[in-house]
Amino acid sequence: MKNRKPLSLRIPEPEARPGDRPDFSGMQVPEAGIVRRPDPDAPDHEIRDLAYSLIRVLDDNGQAVGPWNPRLDPETLRRGLRVMMLTRAYDDRMYRAQRQGKTSFYMKCTGEEACSIAAAFALDRDDMCFPSYRQQGILIARDYPLVTMMCQVYSNECDPLKGRQLPIMYSSKKDSFFTISGNLGTQFPQAVGWAMASAYKGDDRIAASWIGDGTTAEGDFHQALNFASVYRAPVILNVVNNQWAISSFQGIAGGEETTFASRAIGYGLPGLRVDGNDFLAVYAATEWAATRARDNQGATLIELYTYRVEGHSTSDDPSRYRPSDEGKAWPLGDPIDRLKTHLIALGEWSEERHEQTQKDVVEQVRAANKEAESHGVLGGDKKPSVKTMFEDVYEEMPWHLRRQRQQLGV
Amino acid sequence: MKNRKPLSLRIPEPEARPGDRPDFSGMQVPEAGIVRRPDPDAPDHEIRDLAYSLIRVLDDNGQAVGPWNPRLDPETLRRGLRVMMLTRAYDDRMYRAQRQGKTSFYMKCTGEEACSIAAAFALDRDDMCFPSYRQQGILIARDYPLVTMMCQVYSNECDPLKGRQLPIMYSSKKDSFFTISGNLGTQFPQAVGWAMASAYKGDDRIAASWIGDGTTAEGDFHQALNFASVYRAPVILNVVNNQWAISSFQGIAGGEETTFASRAIGYGLPGLRVDGNDFLAVYAATEWAATRARDNQGATLIELYTYRVEGHSTSDDPSRYRPSDEGKAWPLGDPIDRLKTHLIALGEWSEERHEQTQKDVVEQVRAANKEAESHGVLGGDKKPSVKTMFEDVYEEMPWHLRRQRQQLGV
Amino acid sequence: MNMIQAINSAMDVMLTRDPNVLIFGEDVGYFGGVFRATEGLQKKHGVTRCFDTPIGEGGIVAVAIGMGAYGLRPVVEIQFADYIYPAFDQLVSEAARLRYRSAGDFTAPMTVRTPYGGGIFGGQTHSQSPEAIFTHVSGLKTVIPATPYDAKGLLIAAIEDNDPVIFLEPKRIYNGPFDGHHDRPVQPWSKHPASDVPDGYYTVPLGKAAVVREGADLTVLAYGTMVHVALASAEDAQIDAEVIDLRTLLPLDIDTITKSVEKTGRCVIVHEATRTSGFGAELSALVQENCFHHLEAPIERVTGWDTPYPHAFEWDYFPGPKRVVEAMRRAMET
Amino acid sequence: MNMIQAINSAMDVMLTRDPNVLIFGEDVGYFGGVFRATEGLQKKHGVTRCFDTPIGEGGIVAVAIGMGAYGLRPVVEIQFADYIYPAFDQLVSEAARLRYRSAGDFTAPMTVRTPYGGGIFGGQTHSQSPEAIFTHVSGLKTVIPATPYDAKGLLIAAIEDNDPVIFLEPKRIYNGPFDGHHDRPVQPWSKHPASDVPDGYYTVPLGKAAVVREGADLTVLAYGTMVHVALASAEDAQIDAEVIDLRTLLPLDIDTITKSVEKTGRCVIVHEATRTSGFGAELSALVQENCFHHLEAPIERVTGWDTPYPHAFEWDYFPGPKRVVEAMRRAMET
Ligand SMILES: Cc1ncc(C[n+]2csc(CCOP(=O)(O)OP(=O)(O)O)c2C)c(N)n1
Ligand SMILES: Cc1ncc(C[n+]2csc(CCOP(=O)(O)OP(=O)(O)O)c2C)c(N)n1
Ligand SMILES: [Mg+2]
Ligand SMILES: [Mg+2]
């Protein structure tokens, strides 16, 4: 008879549930500016500490401090701020449109704007992005027409995707923005493949991809990091850790045991952990990784530490599984407020200009939406011709699809 | 016009190919005994160094040195040696049987015997093993009848698997040995599930699984480590790094950039890197991980560093892709020789006894094979009844299988 | 009960009866699942009996297989059938093969619940019907309920079954027996007799179809949402059609099908999945193999088109009453 | 050339003609593949054009999709069709969907080569025939050659095709046209006219079947290894059978099939894959839909049994001439 004590199964639980007071006491927020910035060509094994720290540039007074300060000119900062404000205004409008029954579904990126927009600013326009559904900021940063985005959301007659895709599943090759998939994580290793192709061709463009904390659990995450490591692919692999995957907190994805950035270590890749609500930190980390990739040093994994302020999607009600005021308690603040404060601290911005800009972006969105709705909304009769439903399954339509189209009589 | 230098695609290449002299100069072999042994309940983040060192107990003179010395009694050591010798003799015999056309396929574990056998010695008999096809040593260590193993290899009338499985795909629930799959890596997360079940039931049995270096590239590897981390499953996850995956060297699996043991770090799991040809080191590392698991501290990833001395399988010809004398040059020697030397150094063994034991195991295998062959070999007429082909697809045979069996007229 | 409540009740009953039953999947724990199928189960039965998992379908199924090998009866949820593909290898190469390759030594007594089908404007990745590929995999059973009563009875039978069962839930009829008339209000289940679901334990046997409408002129084979579309179509067409709800696709209830087609001599098969190599193909092949000399007209298939499920064209894609009625008429004409 | 040499030649030709073609997979680089299909290609064209990959089928296909999106034409090898399942999600949800979901903005012009089928004592994980599940996925093309000449021409056509193609290679006939008579010596390809393969570039169009034996009494539909089994069976049975080698399963050459069955009025379908929901089901359904009034006998299916492929019972499992002949006779009797 052995006398060993019984085992027990451990199920991770978040700090706070509805009714509890939000609790981020366990979260360490290092001061801005204290994390070292190694050269972008530093060997991965010498910079493992970066996977456990938190790269921050903007301090609580809105000053940009430390070695990661990208020293962006005020004009660029103002553009960044405006794109973030425009993105938020766009989200608000489209969210309302869904509530008004003008479309079936919508997803906001509120509070996470910097994760996509600052990165887009640090990348070149022709660097290929493989986003998840929460990086609409990239398209907006690249001046993709809001009207066209809205037409996709409305699946209307001007939807470039011909009403085939769920709202927000944009695609624009000419803007180096890959077609968004409903299947989580599939784009991560695809980005690695694109990057390998670029390297194979002696091109100088790199790839970047974004997935969420929850999505890191998919096998494709492992495929991406492993192939990127083996072939030293010029790609930036971003994990947007917004703390939640629908109703499950990041601990269910493995985020309680260690950082997502540290996943890089086991592949011999650098892992950077970054304040995702700090426009300058996201910019600087992306720039560092891009320099490394262009220098043929391969891939970098970046964990963008942020918080999903809104529901997962319009189908979700977060008050069912987390304190509704958790977002307010989030220690890293709001990316728009923080960049605004910084610009004001620099003397390059003011409350007045901010208010004016806020008015402008809301008006810009309103006007765009007016035009988009004039091309129809979901359920209306202004939509792509039904015929097109049978197109693009293959380059040429095979007999069986032609026959099916005839059966439908279109 | 940007002036950025063109990227290039990097393809890993092994040090030596056929015709080259074997080259392990790049491989660091730390002295035996120098690696520290933390308590089995040490926090993972305090023992990351173990993923980059190499735990070794047996030094070049056959002395057992250092904190990892499990201090096994001579009787246990002699049993371990005998099981390794028996396993090798079994492999040699079955390999010959395949060459003689008595079966379709065979896989040896020559040079890797300690990876399975020392581990089996350190585990309890009722700890559940989820092996790959190269851990036949576990069954032999657990005194599973050689004759029955041979009958499986011959798919004959006494094959417990009724001729359904490829040779070497053994299964024995009563010996806590999971049915081997032809699909690489699938057993790794299954072992985690079994361990979670054991914990869920308040049982005290743990699970262990083995995969190869090449197999770490499968998505299931990531699933196993992630689920093990999240639910703190009592499981030991072994990666047998024998340097090769059929024709591709471990660098193609990502082993050039870092160690496989370090994959554990990104999941907040301990990773141990162990001399896989050192019976005592493998025993000690397994014992450490087992203690940790039984103490509800969760999973450990163990990289067993070894070399695949023979071809991948009887279908393989390694001289096509690596120097044929590479095995001889392998710096970590042979597990049988090293344990033998140790026992002799202890004064607990002699050349004579060794020769005698060698004769004994060969004779034991010969006798077993004689009996097994009396029950038939592949292609002969002594095989399970054809009827059984339709059984066990489901617990009860549905009408369509009954009908198909009738069609075959059996 | 509506179908969600019936499914919830089935799991509640089994969690209560059998300590070896446990439930896990994405968002099924505290939250109770995106379709609320596991609502309240964690609270009632405890966190180790109903818990959230990482978003790794392959891992979810692999872990369930390992638990099954230990002796548990895991019930896992794949949030949408569209997301079951990352688990495909574990289902096909492992769950389905364990019993056979180990000659009964190891088994995978697990149930994989997953909502499937369209009609909810979910776009191409929340609308798929992958049942056919599972019926091609020997070792798996495939079950699809069409009513709350059957959903509960079949799910309990699936959980108690010692073979792996793919339990596909027609999400379009979770809340009411949608019959394809998308322009009309959908009846709630409460108005349907099959919503009268016992609170306790009962089973509906796997492998048995149900004749849900008797008729002499034509046989309609359907399952899931399409059962209600078929019934509505029979009314619309004023045809004396016999409608068979297959309930289990594999093992299939061939006798009920054969008996009916031998009587009617005409057969229309309806499913939402894409047409080519859909389960309708197997049904068509079986019917003509078993009833060739009774057939008076070609067997008709009414199915989803061979395209992804397009967001803006749900009702052009969905094989609704109009198309089913046309097929019935064609079958009657010959 | 034998079939392996023809496949090797196809890749060699395309590597030479198109700098955007590259080849990767497990063991395909220095070693040249476990079946030697890529032998010499790395040496001749360089390591970046033909290289080894990690053992992650999902990653292999995902990377190929990304390369396709960039503008390359990757040709990947999955070592055995039995191991394609870890890549299933990337194939079904991504490769097959890119063009549609992006309205032509992005495409996946890739070819997935993989050896399939049994008869080599590979046991249940080196013998599967998964073709049917790919034909169920809209957006994929599925091609299976039966001779060296077709293998080369079809593979070049597949590589040049702008849609993703699953190219299944009947490994049993890599070295010779095995006809199912396992007790007789197998002819080498050199004795077969279709082994006369041009060294250079040529294509065999996708979507076109070949009538490999003309006949008046009965139509046999087959592909891959089974084409040769069907031909031998026709001889054995002394039946004036028309044997059609489908070559492409999807898009299917329906006209050739219909024309033949309308002529013969009888049809036997042969494949090695498991029966239920195999591609034979779709063929049977299509034939009865298109030729109902010409059919004089039930369509017969001769297939692998609905079990895994059992190591010791290859020849009891394999649908050889004996079973095909029986089916032909049954079809002729009615
Ligand atoms: C393969 C797959 N599994 C499950 C889902 C359903 N699903 C959609 S979003 C989501 C949560 C993702 O969380 P995370 O990765 O953290 O991204 P976030 O929404 O927080 O940005 C889930 C489970 C899916 N779309 N694809
Ligand atoms: C999913 C899957 N892919 C590919 C194969 C073919 N295959 C069998 S063994 C092997 C090499 C495995 O190498 P490794 O994991 O290092 O194990 P080792 O043989 O060295 O012990 C490959 C590619 C397989 N069996 N399963
Ligand atoms: Mg998240
Ligand atoms: Mg190996």
XYZ file of N, CA, C and O and ligand atoms in Angstrom, chain B residues 213-214 240 242 244-245, ligand 4:
25
model
N 12.411 14.584 -31.056
C 12.763 15.981 -31.340
C 11.950 16.512 -32.520
O 11.389 17.606 -32.469
N 11.848 15.713 -33.573
C 11.113 16.176 -34.747
C 9.648 16.426 -34.448
O 9.051 17.391 -34.938
N 12.578 13.072 -26.578
C 13.785 12.283 -26.841
C 14.484 12.915 -28.045
O 14.097 12.692 -29.191
N 17.048 12.662 -30.267
C 18.064 11.748 -30.805
C 18.700 12.331 -32.062
O 19.242 11.616 -32.897
N 17.882 13.285 -34.886
C 17.361 13.081 -36.234
C 15.870 12.766 -36.250
O 15.351 12.119 -35.345
N 15.198 13.225 -37.302
C 13.810 12.881 -37.592
C 13.794 12.317 -39.008
O 13.797 13.091 -39.961
Mg 14.402 12.166 -33.494
